[in-house]
PDB file of C-alpha atoms in Angstrom:
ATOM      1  CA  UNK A  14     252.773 190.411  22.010  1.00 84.00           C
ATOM      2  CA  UNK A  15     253.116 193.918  20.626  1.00 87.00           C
ATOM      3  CA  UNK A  16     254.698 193.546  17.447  1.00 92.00           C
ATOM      4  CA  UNK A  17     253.735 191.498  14.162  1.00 95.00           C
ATOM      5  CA  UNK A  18     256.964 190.178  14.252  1.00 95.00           C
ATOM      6  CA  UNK A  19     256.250 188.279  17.624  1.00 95.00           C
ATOM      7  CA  UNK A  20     253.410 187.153  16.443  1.00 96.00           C
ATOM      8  CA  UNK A  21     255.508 185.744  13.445  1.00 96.00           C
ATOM      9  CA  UNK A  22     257.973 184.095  15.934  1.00 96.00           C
ATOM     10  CA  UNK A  23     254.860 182.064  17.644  1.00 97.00           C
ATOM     11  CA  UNK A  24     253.306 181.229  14.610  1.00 97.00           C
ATOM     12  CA  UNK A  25     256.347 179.421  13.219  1.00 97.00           C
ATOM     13  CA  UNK A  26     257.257 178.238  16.108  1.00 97.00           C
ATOM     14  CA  UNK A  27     253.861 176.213  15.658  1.00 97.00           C
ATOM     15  CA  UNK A  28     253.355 175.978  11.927  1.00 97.00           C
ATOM     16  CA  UNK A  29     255.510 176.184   8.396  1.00 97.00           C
ATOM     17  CA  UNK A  30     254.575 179.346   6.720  1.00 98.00           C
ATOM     18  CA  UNK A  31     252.551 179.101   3.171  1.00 97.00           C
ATOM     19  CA  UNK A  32     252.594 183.144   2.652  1.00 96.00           C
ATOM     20  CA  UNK A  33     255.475 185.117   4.868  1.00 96.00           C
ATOM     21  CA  UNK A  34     255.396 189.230   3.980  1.00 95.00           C
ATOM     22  CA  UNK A  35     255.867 192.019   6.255  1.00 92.00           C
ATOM     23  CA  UNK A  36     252.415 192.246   7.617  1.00 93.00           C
ATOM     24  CA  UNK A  37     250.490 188.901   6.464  1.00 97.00           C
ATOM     25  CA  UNK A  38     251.375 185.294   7.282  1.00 98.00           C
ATOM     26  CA  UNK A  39     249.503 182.221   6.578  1.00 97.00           C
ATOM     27  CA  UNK A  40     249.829 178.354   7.585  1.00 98.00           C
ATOM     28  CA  UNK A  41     247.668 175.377   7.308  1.00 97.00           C
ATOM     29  CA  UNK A  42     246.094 174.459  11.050  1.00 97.00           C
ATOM     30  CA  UNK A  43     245.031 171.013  12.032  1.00 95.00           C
ATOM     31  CA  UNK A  44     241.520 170.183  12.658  1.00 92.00           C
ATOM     32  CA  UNK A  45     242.684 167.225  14.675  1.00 87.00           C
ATOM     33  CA  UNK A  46     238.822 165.647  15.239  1.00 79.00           C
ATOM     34  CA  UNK A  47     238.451 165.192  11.400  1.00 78.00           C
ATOM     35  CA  UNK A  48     242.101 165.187  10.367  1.00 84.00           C
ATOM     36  CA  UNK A  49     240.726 168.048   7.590  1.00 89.00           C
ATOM     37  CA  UNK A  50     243.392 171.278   7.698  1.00 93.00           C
ATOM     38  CA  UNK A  51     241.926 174.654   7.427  1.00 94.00           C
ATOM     39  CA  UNK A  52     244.021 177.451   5.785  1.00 95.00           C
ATOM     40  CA  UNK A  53     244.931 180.467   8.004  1.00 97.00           C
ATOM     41  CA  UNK A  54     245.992 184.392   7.755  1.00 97.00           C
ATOM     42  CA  UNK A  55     246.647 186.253   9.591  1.00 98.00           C
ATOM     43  CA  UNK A  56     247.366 190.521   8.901  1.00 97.00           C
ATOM     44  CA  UNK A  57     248.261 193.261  10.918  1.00 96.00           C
ATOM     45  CA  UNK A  58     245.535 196.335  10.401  1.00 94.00           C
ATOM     46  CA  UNK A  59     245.485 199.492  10.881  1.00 91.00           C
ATOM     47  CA  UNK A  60     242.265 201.527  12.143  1.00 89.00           C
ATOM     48  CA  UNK A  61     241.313 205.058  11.260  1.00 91.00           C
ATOM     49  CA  UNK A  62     242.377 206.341  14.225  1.00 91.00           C
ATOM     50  CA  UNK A  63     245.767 204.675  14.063  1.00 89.00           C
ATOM     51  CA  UNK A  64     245.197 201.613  16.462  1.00 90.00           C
ATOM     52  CA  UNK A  65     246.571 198.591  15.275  1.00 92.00           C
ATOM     53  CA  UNK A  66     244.596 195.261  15.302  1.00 94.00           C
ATOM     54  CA  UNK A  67     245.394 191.606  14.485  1.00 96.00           C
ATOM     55  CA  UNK A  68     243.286 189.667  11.980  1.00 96.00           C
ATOM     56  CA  UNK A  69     242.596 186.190  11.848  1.00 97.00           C
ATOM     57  CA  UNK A  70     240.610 184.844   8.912  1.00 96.00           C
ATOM     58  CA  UNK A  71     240.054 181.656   7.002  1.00 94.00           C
ATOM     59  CA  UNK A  72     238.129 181.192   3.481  1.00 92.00           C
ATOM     60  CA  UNK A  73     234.859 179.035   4.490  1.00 88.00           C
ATOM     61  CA  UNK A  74     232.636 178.500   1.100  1.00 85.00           C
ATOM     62  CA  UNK A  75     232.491 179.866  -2.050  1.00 86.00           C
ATOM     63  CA  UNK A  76     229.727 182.949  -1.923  1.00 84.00           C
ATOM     64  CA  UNK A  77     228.063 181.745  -5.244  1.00 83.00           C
ATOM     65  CA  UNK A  78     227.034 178.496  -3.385  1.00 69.00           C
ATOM     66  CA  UNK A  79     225.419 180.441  -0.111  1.00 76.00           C
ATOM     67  CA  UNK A  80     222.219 182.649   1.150  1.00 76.00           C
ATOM     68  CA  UNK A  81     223.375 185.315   2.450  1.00 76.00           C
ATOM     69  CA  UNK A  82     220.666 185.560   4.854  1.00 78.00           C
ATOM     70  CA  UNK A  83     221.861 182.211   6.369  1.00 76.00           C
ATOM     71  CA  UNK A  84     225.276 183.515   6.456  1.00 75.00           C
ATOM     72  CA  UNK A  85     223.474 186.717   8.514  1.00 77.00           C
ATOM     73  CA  UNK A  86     221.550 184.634  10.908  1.00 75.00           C
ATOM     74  CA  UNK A  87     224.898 182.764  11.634  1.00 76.00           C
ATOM     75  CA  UNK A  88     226.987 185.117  11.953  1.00 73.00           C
ATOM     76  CA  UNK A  89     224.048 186.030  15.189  1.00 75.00           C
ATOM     77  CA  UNK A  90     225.163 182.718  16.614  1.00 77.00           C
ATOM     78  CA  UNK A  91     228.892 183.170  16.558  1.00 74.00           C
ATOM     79  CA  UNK A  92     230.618 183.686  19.817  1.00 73.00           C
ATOM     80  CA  UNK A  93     234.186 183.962  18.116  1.00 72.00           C
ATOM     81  CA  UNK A  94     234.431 185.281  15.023  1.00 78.00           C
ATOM     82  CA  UNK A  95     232.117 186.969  12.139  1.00 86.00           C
ATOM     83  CA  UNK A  96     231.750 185.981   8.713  1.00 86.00           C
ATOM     84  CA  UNK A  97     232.606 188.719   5.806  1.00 87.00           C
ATOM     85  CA  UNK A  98     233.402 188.346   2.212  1.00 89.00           C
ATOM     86  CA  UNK A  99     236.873 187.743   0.308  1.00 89.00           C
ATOM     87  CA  UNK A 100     238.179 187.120  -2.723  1.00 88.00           C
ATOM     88  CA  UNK A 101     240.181 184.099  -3.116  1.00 83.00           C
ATOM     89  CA  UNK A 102     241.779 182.928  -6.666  1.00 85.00           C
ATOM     90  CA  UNK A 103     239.277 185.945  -8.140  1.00 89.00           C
ATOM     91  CA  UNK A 104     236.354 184.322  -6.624  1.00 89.00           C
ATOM     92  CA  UNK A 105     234.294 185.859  -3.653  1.00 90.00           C
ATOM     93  CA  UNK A 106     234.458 183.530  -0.611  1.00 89.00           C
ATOM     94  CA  UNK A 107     233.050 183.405   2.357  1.00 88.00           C
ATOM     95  CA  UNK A 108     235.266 183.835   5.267  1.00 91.00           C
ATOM     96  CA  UNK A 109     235.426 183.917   8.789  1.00 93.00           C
ATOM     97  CA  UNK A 110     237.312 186.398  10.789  1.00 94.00           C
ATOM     98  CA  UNK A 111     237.866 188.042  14.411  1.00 94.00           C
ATOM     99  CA  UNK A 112     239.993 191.104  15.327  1.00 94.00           C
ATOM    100  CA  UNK A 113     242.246 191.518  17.729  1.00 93.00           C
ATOM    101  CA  UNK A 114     243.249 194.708  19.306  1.00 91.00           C
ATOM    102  CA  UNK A 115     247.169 194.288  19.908  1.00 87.00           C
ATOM    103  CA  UNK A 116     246.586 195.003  23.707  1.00 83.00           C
ATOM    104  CA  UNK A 117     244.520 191.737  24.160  1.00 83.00           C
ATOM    105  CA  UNK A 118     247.290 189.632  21.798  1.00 90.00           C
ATOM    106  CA  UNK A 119     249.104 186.888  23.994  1.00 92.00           C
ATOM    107  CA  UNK A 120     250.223 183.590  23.240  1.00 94.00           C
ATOM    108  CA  UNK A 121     246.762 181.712  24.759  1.00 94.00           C
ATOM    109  CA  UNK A 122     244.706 184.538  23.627  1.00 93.00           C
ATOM    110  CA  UNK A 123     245.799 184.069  19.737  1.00 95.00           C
ATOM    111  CA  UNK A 124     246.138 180.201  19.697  1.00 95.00           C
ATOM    112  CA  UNK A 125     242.790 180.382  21.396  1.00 93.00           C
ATOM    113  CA  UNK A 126     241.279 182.534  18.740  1.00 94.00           C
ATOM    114  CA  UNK A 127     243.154 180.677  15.857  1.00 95.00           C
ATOM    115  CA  UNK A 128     241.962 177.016  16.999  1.00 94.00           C
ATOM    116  CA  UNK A 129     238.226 178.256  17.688  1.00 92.00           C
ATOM    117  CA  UNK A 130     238.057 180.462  14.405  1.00 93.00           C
ATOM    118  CA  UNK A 131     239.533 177.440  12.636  1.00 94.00           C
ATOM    119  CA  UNK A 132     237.359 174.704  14.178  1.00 90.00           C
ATOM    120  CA  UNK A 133     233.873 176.898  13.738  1.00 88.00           C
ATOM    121  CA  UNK A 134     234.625 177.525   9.832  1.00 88.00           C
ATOM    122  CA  UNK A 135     235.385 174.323   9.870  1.00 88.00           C
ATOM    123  CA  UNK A 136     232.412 172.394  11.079  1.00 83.00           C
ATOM    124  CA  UNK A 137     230.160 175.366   8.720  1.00 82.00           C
ATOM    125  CA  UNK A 138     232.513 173.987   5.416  1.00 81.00           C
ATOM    126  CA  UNK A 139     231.590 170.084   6.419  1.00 77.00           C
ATOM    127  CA  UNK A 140     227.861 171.968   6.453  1.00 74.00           C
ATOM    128  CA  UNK A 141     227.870 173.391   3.704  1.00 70.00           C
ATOM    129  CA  UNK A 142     229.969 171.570   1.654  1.00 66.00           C
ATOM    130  CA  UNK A 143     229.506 168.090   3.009  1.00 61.00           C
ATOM    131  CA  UNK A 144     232.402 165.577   1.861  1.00 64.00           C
ATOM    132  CA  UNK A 145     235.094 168.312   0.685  1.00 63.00           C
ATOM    133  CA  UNK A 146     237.792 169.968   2.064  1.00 59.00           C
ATOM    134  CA  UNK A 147     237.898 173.538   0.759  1.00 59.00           C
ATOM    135  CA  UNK A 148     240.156 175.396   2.384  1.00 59.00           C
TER     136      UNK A 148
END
């Protein structure tokens, strides 16, 4: 895929849209072990030096209810994906996210990305947050 709009195409060929602008897009993905849904964007970036990567990120836990040295020492463990901090509704969340250079972005390649980014904040919400559903 080369274009945002491709990436689009795939996307809603897979999932209804919740946000649909130019360069962002979001949907709700599946978690189909624990029938929980975890909320997805993803955003076409732009680099300093003009190289343009796809983002995939997904709010996790509210900051306010975290260490960040635990979010540190996991973000050591991750194999896909790195947590980072976002606002969501004015609040500062954490989120997990992974970047992908346009030149690596194919169909497996993103749905791969999406379902394991998804599926690791996930399983760290049900940890953190045990019993709710956050995102």
């Amino acid at each position: 895929m080369e274009t945002f709009a491709e990436i689009r195409k795939h996307i809603m060929d897979l999932y209804e849209l919740g946000i649909d602008e130019p360069f962002i897009i979001s949907f709700e993905y599946p978690i189909k072990s624990s029938g929980r849904r975890q909320s997805m964007f993803l955003a076409e970036l732009e680099t300093s030096e003009g190289r343009r990567v796809l983002r995939v990120e997904t709010p996790v836990a509210p900051l306010a209810d975290l260490d960040a040295e635990k979010c540190l020492r996991i973000n050591l463990t991750q194999r896909v994906g790195y947590l980072a901090v976002g606002d969501l509704d004015g609040l500062p969340y954490i989120k997990m996210c992974e970047n992908l250079p346009y030149a690596y972005v194919g169909e497996q390649e993103l749905d791969y990305t999406i379902r394991n980014v998804a599926c690791s904040a996930d399983k760290m919400e049900q940890f953190l947050e045990p019993g709710t559903d956050l995102t």
